[in-house]
Amino acid sequence: MELAKKQGHKRYLPREKFKACRLDLGLTQRELAEIFFVTETTIRNVEAGRGVPAQEFMVKAADFFKADVFELFPEAPLLKHLRKNKFTKT
């Protein structure tokens, strides 16, 4: 967890929270894939941090886990842009 501290994350490295949420619910990767209508490989890739999932997937996962999308996917480039403008009034 030293790397997490160096990168400014309090508890999880990127994507570890996603996996922790899945495990907290007692779901396998296959079961979660069926819930999200994606392949098991997609879930494995998300948990391993390979690539950036689609924004729709990230929002759906945050809703499902009742978690903040920014906590589940802190390294996602698109989310960095949204986070920057999160409190901007339009």
C-alpha angles and dihedrals in degrees: 000000000000089000089055091055092048091052092050097250114137102208114352139043113229111297095008089102090055091055092042090054091051092049092046088060091048093240127148121223088253093052092049091048090055091050092051094040092237133114124273086242089061091056091047090050092049092050091047092049094240109153128337117284120231115275090243090057092049093051092045091050092049091050093047094049092039088233136129111269089222091058094049095047108021094157099052110123096216091050091053088060092047092046090053090055097034096113098034113120117225 
